[in-house]
Every structure is written in C-alpha cells, then in structure tokens.
Short mmCIF file of C-alpha atoms in Angstrom, two decimals:
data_model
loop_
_atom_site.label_atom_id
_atom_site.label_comp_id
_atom_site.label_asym_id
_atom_site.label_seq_id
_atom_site.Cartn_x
_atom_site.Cartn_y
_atom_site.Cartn_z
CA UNK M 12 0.00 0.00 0.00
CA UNK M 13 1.71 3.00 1.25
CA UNK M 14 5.32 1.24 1.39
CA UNK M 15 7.11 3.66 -1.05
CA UNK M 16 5.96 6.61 0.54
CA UNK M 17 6.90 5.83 3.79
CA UNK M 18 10.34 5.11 2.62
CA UNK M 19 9.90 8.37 0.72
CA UNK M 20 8.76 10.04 3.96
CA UNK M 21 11.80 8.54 5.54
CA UNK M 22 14.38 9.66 3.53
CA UNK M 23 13.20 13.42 3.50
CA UNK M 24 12.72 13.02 7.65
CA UNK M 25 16.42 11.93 7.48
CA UNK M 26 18.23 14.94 5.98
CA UNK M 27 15.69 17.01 7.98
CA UNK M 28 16.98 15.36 10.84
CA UNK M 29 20.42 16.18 9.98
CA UNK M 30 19.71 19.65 9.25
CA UNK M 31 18.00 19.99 12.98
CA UNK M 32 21.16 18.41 14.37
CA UNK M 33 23.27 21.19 12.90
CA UNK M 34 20.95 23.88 14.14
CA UNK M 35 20.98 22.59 17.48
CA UNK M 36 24.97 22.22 17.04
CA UNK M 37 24.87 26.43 15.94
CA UNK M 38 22.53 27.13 18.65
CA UNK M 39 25.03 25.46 21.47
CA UNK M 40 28.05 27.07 20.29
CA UNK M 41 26.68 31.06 20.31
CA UNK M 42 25.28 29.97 23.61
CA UNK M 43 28.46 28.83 24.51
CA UNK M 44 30.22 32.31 23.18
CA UNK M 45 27.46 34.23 25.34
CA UNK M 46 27.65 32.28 28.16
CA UNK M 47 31.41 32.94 28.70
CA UNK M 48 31.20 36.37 28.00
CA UNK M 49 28.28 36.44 30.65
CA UNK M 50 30.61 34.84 33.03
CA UNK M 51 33.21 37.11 32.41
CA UNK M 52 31.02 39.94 32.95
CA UNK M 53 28.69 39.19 35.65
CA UNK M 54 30.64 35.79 37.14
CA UNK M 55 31.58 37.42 40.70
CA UNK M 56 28.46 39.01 41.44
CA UNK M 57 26.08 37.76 43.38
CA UNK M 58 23.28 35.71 42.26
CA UNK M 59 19.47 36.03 42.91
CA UNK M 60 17.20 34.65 41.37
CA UNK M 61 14.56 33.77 44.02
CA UNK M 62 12.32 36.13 42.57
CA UNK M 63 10.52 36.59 39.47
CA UNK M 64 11.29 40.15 37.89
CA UNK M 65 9.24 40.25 35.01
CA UNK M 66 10.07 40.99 31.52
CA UNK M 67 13.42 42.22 30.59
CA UNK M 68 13.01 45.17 28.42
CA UNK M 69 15.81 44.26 26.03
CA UNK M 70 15.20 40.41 25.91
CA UNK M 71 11.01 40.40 25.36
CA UNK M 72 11.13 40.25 21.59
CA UNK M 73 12.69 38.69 18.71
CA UNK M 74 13.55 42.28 16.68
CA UNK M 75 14.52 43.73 19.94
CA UNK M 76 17.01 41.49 20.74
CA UNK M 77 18.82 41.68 17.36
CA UNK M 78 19.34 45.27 18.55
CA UNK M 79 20.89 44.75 21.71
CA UNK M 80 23.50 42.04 19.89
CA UNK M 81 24.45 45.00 17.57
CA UNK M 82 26.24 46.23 20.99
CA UNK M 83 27.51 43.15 21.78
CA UNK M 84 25.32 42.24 24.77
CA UNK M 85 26.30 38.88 26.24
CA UNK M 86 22.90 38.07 27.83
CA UNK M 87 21.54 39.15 24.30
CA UNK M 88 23.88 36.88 22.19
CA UNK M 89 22.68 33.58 24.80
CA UNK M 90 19.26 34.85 23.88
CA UNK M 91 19.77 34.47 20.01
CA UNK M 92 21.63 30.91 20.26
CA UNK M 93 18.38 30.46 22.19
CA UNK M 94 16.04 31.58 19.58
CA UNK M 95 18.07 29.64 17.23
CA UNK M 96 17.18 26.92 19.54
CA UNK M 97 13.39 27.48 19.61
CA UNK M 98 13.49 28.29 15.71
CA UNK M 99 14.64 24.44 14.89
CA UNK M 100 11.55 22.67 15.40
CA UNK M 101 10.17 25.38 13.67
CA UNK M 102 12.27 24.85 10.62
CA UNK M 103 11.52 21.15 10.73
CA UNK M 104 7.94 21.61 10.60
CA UNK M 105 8.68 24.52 7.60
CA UNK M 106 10.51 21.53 5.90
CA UNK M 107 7.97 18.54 6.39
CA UNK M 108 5.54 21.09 5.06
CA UNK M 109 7.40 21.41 2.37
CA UNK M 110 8.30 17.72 1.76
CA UNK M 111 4.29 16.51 2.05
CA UNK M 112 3.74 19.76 -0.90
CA UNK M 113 6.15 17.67 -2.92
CA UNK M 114 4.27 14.71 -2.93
CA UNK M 115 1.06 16.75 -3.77
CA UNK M 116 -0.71 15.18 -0.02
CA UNK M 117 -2.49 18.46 0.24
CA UNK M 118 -4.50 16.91 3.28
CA UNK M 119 -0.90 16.78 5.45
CA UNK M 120 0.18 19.93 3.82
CA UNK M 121 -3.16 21.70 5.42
CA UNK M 122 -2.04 20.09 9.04
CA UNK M 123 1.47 21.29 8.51
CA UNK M 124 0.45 24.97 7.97
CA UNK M 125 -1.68 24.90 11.17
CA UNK M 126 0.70 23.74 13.00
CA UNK M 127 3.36 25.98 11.62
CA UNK M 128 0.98 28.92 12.02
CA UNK M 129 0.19 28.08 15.61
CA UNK M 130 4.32 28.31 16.66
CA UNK M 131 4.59 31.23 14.11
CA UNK M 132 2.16 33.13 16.62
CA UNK M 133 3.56 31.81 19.91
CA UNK M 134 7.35 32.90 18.06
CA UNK M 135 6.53 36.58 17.00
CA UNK M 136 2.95 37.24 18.94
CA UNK M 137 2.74 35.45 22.48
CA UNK M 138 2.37 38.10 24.59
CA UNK M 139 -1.09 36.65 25.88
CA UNK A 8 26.62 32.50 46.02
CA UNK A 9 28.22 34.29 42.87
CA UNK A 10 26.54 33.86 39.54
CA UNK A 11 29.53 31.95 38.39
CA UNK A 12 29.34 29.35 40.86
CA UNK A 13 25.37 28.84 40.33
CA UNK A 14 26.09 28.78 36.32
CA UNK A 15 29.04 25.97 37.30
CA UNK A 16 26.34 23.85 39.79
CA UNK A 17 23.81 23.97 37.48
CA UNK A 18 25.66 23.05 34.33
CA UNK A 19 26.82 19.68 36.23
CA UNK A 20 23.31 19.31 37.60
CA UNK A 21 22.11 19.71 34.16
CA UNK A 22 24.83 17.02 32.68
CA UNK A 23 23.43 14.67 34.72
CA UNK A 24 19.99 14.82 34.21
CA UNK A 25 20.41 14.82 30.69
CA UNK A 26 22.53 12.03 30.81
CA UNK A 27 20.12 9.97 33.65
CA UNK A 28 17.37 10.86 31.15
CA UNK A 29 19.13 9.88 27.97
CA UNK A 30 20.00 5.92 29.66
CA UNK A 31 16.82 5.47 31.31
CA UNK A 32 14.46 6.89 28.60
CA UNK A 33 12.58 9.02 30.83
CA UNK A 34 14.34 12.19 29.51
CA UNK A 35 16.04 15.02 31.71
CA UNK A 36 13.50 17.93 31.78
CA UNK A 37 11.67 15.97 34.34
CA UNK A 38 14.03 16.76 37.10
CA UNK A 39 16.12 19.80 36.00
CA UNK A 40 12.71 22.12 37.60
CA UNK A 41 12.66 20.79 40.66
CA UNK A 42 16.45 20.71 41.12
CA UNK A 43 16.41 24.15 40.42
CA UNK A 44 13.80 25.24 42.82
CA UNK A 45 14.42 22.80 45.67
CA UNK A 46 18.35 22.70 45.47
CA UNK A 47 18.75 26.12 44.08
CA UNK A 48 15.60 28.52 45.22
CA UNK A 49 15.39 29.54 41.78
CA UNK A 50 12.32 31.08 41.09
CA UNK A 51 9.81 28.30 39.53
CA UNK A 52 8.69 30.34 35.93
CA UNK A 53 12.99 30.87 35.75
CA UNK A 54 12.85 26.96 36.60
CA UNK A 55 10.02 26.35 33.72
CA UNK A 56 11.75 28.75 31.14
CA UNK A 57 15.39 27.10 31.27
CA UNK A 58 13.87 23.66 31.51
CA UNK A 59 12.06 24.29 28.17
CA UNK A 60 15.37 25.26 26.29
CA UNK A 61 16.93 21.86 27.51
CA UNK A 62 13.55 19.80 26.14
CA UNK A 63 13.78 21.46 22.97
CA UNK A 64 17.53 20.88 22.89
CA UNK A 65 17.82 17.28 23.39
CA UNK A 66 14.49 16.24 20.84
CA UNK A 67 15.84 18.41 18.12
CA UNK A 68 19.71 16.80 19.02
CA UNK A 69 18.43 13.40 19.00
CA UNK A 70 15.98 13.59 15.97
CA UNK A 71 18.42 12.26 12.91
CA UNK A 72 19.05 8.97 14.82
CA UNK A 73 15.63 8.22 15.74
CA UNK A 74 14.14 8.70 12.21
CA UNK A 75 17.15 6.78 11.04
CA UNK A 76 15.77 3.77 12.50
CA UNK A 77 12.45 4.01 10.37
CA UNK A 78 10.30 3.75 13.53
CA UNK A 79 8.83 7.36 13.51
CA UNK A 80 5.84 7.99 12.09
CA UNK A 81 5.38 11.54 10.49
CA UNK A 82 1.72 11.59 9.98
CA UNK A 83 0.94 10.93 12.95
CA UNK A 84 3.35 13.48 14.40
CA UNK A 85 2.14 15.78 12.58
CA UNK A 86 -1.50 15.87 13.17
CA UNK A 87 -0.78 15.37 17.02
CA UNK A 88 1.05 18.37 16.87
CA UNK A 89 -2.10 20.60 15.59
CA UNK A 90 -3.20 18.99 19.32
CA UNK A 91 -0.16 19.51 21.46
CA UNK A 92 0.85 23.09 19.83
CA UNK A 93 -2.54 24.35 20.92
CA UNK A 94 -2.61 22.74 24.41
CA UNK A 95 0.57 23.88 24.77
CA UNK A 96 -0.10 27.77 24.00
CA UNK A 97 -2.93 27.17 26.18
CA UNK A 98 -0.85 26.37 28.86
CA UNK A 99 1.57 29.44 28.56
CA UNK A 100 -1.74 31.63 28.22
CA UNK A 101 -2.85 30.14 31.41
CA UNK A 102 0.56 30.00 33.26
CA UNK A 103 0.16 33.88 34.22
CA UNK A 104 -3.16 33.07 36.24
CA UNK A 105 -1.83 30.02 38.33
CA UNK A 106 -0.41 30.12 41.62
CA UNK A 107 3.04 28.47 41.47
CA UNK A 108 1.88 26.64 44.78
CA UNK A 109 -0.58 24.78 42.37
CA UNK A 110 1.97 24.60 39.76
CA UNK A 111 4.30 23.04 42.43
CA UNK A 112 1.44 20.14 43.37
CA UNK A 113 0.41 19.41 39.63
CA UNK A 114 4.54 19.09 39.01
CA UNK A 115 4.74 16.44 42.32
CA UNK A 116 2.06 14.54 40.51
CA UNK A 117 3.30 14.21 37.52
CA UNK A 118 6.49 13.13 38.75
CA UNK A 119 4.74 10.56 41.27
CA UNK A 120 2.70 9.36 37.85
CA UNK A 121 6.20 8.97 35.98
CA UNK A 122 8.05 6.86 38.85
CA UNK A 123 4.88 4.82 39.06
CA UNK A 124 4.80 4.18 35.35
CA UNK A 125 8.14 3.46 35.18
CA UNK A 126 7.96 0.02 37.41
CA UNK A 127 5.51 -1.40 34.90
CA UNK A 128 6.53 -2.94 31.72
CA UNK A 129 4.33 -2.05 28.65
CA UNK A 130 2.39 -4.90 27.16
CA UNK A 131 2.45 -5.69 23.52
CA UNK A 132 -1.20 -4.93 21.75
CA UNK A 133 -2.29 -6.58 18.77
CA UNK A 134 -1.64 -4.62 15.82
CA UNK A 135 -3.89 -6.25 13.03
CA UNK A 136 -7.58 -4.64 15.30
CA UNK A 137 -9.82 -3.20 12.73
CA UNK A 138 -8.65 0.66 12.36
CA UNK A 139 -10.40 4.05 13.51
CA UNK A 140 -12.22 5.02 10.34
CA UNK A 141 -11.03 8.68 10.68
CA UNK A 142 -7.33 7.06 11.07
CA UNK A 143 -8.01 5.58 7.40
CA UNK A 144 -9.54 8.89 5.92
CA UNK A 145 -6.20 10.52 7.45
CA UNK A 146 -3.88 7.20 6.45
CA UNK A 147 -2.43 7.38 9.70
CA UNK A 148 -1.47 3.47 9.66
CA UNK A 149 1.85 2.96 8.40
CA UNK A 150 4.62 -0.15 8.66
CA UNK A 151 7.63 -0.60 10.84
CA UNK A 152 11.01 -2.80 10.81
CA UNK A 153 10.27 -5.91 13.56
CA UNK A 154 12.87 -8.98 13.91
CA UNK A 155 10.24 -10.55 11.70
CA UNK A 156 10.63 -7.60 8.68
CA UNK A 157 8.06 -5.30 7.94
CA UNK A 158 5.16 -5.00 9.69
CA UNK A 159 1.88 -3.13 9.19
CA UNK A 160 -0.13 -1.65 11.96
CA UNK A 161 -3.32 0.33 11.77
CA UNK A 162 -4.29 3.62 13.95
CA UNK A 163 -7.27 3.01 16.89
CA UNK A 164 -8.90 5.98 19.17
CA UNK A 165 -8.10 8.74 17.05
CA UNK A 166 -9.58 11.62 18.95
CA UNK A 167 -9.00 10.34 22.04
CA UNK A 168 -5.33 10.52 21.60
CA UNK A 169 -5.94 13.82 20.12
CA UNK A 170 -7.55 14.74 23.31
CA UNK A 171 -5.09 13.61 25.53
CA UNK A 172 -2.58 14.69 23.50
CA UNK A 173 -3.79 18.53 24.10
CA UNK A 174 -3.52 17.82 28.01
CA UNK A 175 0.06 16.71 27.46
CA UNK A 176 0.47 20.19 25.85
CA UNK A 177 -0.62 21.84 28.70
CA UNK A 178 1.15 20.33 31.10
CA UNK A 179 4.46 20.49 29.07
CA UNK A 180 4.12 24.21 28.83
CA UNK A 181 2.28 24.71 32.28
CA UNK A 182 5.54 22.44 34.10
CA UNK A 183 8.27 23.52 31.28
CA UNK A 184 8.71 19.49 30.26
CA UNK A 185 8.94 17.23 27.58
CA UNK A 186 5.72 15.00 29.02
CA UNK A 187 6.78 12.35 27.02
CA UNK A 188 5.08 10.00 29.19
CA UNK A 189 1.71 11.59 28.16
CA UNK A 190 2.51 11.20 24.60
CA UNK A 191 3.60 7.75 24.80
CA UNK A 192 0.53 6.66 26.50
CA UNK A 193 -1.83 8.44 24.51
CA UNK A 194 -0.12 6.24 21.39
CA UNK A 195 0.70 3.23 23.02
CA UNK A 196 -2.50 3.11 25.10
CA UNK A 197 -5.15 4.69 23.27
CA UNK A 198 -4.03 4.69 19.74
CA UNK A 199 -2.56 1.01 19.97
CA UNK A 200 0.90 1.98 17.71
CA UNK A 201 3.76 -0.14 18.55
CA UNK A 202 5.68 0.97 21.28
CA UNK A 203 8.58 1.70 19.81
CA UNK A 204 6.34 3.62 16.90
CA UNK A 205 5.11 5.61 20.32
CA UNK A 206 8.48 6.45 21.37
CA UNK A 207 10.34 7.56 18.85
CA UNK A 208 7.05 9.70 17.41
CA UNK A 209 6.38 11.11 21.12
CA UNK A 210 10.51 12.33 20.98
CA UNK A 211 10.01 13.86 17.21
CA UNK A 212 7.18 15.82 18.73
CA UNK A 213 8.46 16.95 22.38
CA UNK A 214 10.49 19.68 20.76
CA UNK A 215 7.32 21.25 18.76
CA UNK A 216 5.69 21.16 21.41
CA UNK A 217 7.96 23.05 23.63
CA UNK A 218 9.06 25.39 21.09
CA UNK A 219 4.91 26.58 20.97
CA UNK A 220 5.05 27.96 24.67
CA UNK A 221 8.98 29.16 24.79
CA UNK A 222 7.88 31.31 22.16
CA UNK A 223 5.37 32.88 24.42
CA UNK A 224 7.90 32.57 27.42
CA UNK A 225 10.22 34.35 25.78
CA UNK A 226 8.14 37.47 25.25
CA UNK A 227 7.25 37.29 29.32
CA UNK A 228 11.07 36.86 30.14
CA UNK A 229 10.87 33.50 31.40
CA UNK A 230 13.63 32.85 30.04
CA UNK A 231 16.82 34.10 32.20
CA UNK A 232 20.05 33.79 30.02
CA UNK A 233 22.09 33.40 32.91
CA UNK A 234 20.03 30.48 34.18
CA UNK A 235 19.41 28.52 30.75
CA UNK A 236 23.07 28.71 29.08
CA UNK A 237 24.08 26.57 31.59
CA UNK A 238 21.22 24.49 31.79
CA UNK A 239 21.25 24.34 28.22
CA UNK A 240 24.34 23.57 27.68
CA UNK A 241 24.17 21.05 30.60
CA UNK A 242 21.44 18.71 29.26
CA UNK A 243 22.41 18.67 25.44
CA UNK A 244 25.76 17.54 26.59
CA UNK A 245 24.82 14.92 29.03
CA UNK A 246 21.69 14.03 26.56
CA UNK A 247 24.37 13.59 23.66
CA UNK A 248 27.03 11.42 26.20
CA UNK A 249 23.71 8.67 26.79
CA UNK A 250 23.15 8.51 23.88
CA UNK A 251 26.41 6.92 22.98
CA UNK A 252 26.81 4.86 25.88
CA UNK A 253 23.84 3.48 25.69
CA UNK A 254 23.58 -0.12 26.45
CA UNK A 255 20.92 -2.38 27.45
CA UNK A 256 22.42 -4.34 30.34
CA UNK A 257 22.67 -1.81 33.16
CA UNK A 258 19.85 0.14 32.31
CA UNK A 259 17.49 -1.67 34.57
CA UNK A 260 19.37 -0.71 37.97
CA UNK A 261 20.14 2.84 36.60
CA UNK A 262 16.05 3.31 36.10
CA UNK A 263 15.66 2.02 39.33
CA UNK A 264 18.23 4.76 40.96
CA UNK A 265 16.43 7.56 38.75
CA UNK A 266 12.50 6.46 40.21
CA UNK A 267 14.35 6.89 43.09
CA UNK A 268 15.34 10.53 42.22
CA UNK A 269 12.12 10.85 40.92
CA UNK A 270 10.02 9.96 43.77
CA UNK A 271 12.01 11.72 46.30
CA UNK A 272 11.49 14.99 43.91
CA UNK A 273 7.91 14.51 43.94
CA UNK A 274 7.45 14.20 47.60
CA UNK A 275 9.67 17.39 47.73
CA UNK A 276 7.41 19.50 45.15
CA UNK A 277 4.38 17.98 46.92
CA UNK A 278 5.41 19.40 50.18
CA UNK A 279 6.91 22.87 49.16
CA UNK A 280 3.20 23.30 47.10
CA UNK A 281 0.96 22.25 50.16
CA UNK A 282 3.10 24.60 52.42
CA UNK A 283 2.96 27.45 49.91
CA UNK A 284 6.72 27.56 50.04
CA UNK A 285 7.47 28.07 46.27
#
C-alpha cells in the first residue's frame, strides 16, 4: 500500500533530521560564546534569582534582541543561540511542510500549515 | 553564592539529568525544575523557562538517529502536533493566572505518575484490530522494521489521543517538560501503535511542542540567560554522552536509581506546594 511513501517520507525526515542536528549544534556554540562572555562579565556578582522580575526590556522580543547584539550584549547573544534553539523545530515543521507539498498530499500539507501557524504566533505574537 | 558558581552547579546538575534521562528513557527535563527550585531557590517560571530550552535541545539533538531507525511515524506526528501546539499555548496563556503553589502540586504529581509508570513494563497490543475510520480517511497506519521484517499496523482511538494529546500540551508548557510519558501513552495506550512507533514519534514531537510555549515565554522573560546557558548547555551535553553509551544491560538498575530521584522529587514539590513555600 503506502510502502514507497513511507520510505519516501523517511528519507526526506532523514536529511531534515540532519539539518536539525546542525541547528541545534549552531545554537550550542553562540550559547556557549554568550555564556562565557556572561561569566566574564557578571561571574563574581552575586546571584538572585529567588524572585521573578518580570520581563526584561531588552530580551522580550525577537527584533529587539537583534538590537541589543548589535552592541555586543552577552545576555543578548545567549538569547539568540536560544532563539536559534526554539526556531529548529520550527524549521523542521517549515521543511515537512514542504516535503508533504512535494508529494502533492495536500490533506498533510493543510495540518502542517496549522501547526506551523500556531508556533509562528507563539514565536513573533505570544504576549497573551 | 556568585553567579559563576550557580552557572558551574547547574551546568553539572544539568549534565546529569540529561545524561540519567538519555539511559533510562525518561528524559532530563523531568528533574532539572525541581532541582532548580528545591536545590537552588530559583524562582519556579525561571525553573520552567530554562527547563524548556533543555527539552527542545535534546528532541531536536536526537531527531536524525531516531528517524534513522524508520520507527517514527510523520503523519501521525504531525497531526498530534495541531493537538499539542494548541494545548501547549494554552498552557503558557494560562501559566500567568496560576499560583506556582498549584503549579508546584500538579509538578509532584506528575512526577509521582512517571516513577509509578516506570515500574511497569508495557504490554504488547495486537496490531492487526480493525482501524479508527477517521485514522483511514487521514492514512495514519503505516509499517515498521520488527525482527520478523516489515510489519503493518493500523491507527485506533483517534480523537482520544488527540484529546489527551492537548492535556500533554498543557502540562508540558504549564511544568516547562517534555511530558513524554503523556505522549507515549496516549499512542501506546489509546491509539494502539507499537511501542517503539510511540516512542520515537512522542521524541520527534516533544520539541514542537515546547518550542509553541517558549515562544510565548520568551516574550514574558521567562527565560533568564544566565540560568538557561548553563542548563542548556548542561542537558544537550549529558543528553548527547547517553546517547552513545547506551547499552541495554545496566539500564534496569540505573532506572531504578532515577525512580528513586524521581520519587524523592515529587514528595519534595508535593510538600513545598501544600506549604505554599514556592
């Protein structure tokens, strides 16, 4: 029945996979770079975080963080390799999207986009 | 203590629940929230945000090698997700209104439900039952490699799993973890895929389904760089090490050792939630 698509499916899933793996790798190493920069900066002082402060102007948005990397921020550069982060399983939904439009399954391309819409809105929107 | 010290603790911490998670299956964002509250006094949405980073980390890390094995199945994934996505930006939308008390009791359940689960072994279901007619309309049923070769299997209780699969949503954004074990039940249990179909599917969606409510977290500023580089960086690591060493022969005492953890968490959250102390 559906035999050669699944091994279709399969093979597209696979160099998804791989490209996922390298986004996570990205992601780890600007972490990395922020993170020691953070600890370079900040390392001796004290830490508190028994309290919740609320948003950090600077670090609320996607666009606003860009900014604050132009200045060379180190809690701003760990906050892109994090949206890197967050962006992957994004990207991998973008892709299967893509990968069920090549096989004209219009039902699974429908699903895709919802699903894809409902993390585009979380992404660039969730303030709720 | 300094912030470099905390960022050191943490990142060991973090290495070693990723790598208890990775051996024994259970997966590390389970116990990196209450280690941070508990051991650390973090503050619990700090907690939820870095924990979320680590899930998404580790299922995006460890997605080539699963779908290398040809167990995953992307249909199904995929129309879960329209389930879990929502459930889980229902969660983050109703994060703001719950006290972290509550928070704290739902967590020591969940963890109590996990340890529990993880003493009983899963029974193998028949695969050949006649199949949900929506699962045909969506050709959810797929095949998978077995000692045997390749087997078919057919799709029961589609909206049931859909349903619960909205609930693990919630609770993955509402607690800041994978809740794998939600997933695999709701496929295992309800929807009567293999188990290692279940599995491998339930890790190919974790990430997606985090990724919905870090969005949102991100906006709030639940996520505190300072806290989640090393956590981060801590679970991928230790995540990536268990995955290489795994072997089958010692996981059996190694799962015992982490229900241990697990249940000693629980009672921990439990207690912190009924006293208010979170």
């Amino acid at each position: 029945m559906d035999a050669t698509r699944d091994r279709q499916d399969e093979r597209i899933e696979r160099i998804i996979g791989r490209l996922l793996q390298i986004g996570v790798l990205t992601a780890a190493v600007v972490v990395l770079i922020g993170g020691s920069m953070l600890l370079a900066q900040y390392g001796s002082i004290p830490a508190n975080f028994a309290r919740f402060k609320g948003e950090d102007p600077v670090l609320k948005s996607v666009g606003s963080i860009v900014r604050a990397v132009m200045t060379g921020d180190s809690r701003a550069i760990v906050q892109v390799g994090l949206v890197l982060l967050i962006a992957t399983p994004v990207a991998r939904v973008a892709l299967t999207m893509v990968a069920f439009a090549l096989q004209r399954d219009r039902v699974y391309v429908v699903v895709t986009a919802i699903v894809l819409a409902l993390l585009l809105y979380g992404l660039f929107w969730g303030r709720a | 203590m300094t912030l470099g010290l905390l960022a050191l603790l943490l990142g060991v911490g973090a290495f070693g629940a990723g790598l208890l998670g990775a051996l024994t299956g259970l997966g590390g964002g389970l116990v990196v929230v209450p280690m941070m509250t508990i051991l650390f006094h973090v503050d619990l949405r700090y907690a939820i945000g870095a924990s979320l980073v680590s899930v998404i980390a580790t299922s995006s890390g460890a997605a080539a090698a699963y779908v290398r094995e040809g167990f995953t199945n992307v249909r199904v994934g995929i129309f879960l997700e329209v389930a879990t996505t929502t459930g889980a930006l229902t969660g983050a939308a109703l994060a703001g209104f719950i006290p972290t008390a509550a928070l704290a009791i739902m967590f020591g359940l969940v963890l109590l439900y996990t340890a529990f689960r993880s003493f009983q072994s899963h029974e193998d279901h028949p695969l050949d039952l006649p199949a949900d007619p929506l699962a045909i309309k969506l050709r959810l049923g797929s095949t998978y490699p077995t000692r045997e070769g390749i087997r078919a299997y057919s799709v029961q209780g589609v909206k049931a799993g859909f349903a619960l699969m909205f609930v693990a949503g919630v609770l993955s954004a509402l607690l800041g973890i994978g809740s794998g074990i939600v997933k695999v039940l709701a496929m295992d249990r309800t929807m009567k895929l293999p188990f290692k179909v279940s599995t491998t599917t339930s890790n190919f969606m974790i990430g997606v389904t985090a990724a919905a409510s870090a969005g949102v977290y991100l906006h709030r500023g639940y996520i505190e760089p300072a806290l989640a580089f090393p956590v981060m960086l801590g679970v991928l690591g230790g995540a990536l090490l268990g995955a290489r060493i795994l072997s089958g022969a010692k996981t059996i005492l190694l799962r015992r050792i982490f229900t241990v953890v697990v249940v000693i968490l629980a009672l921990e959250m439990l207690y912190k939630g009924i006293k208010g102390a979170l």
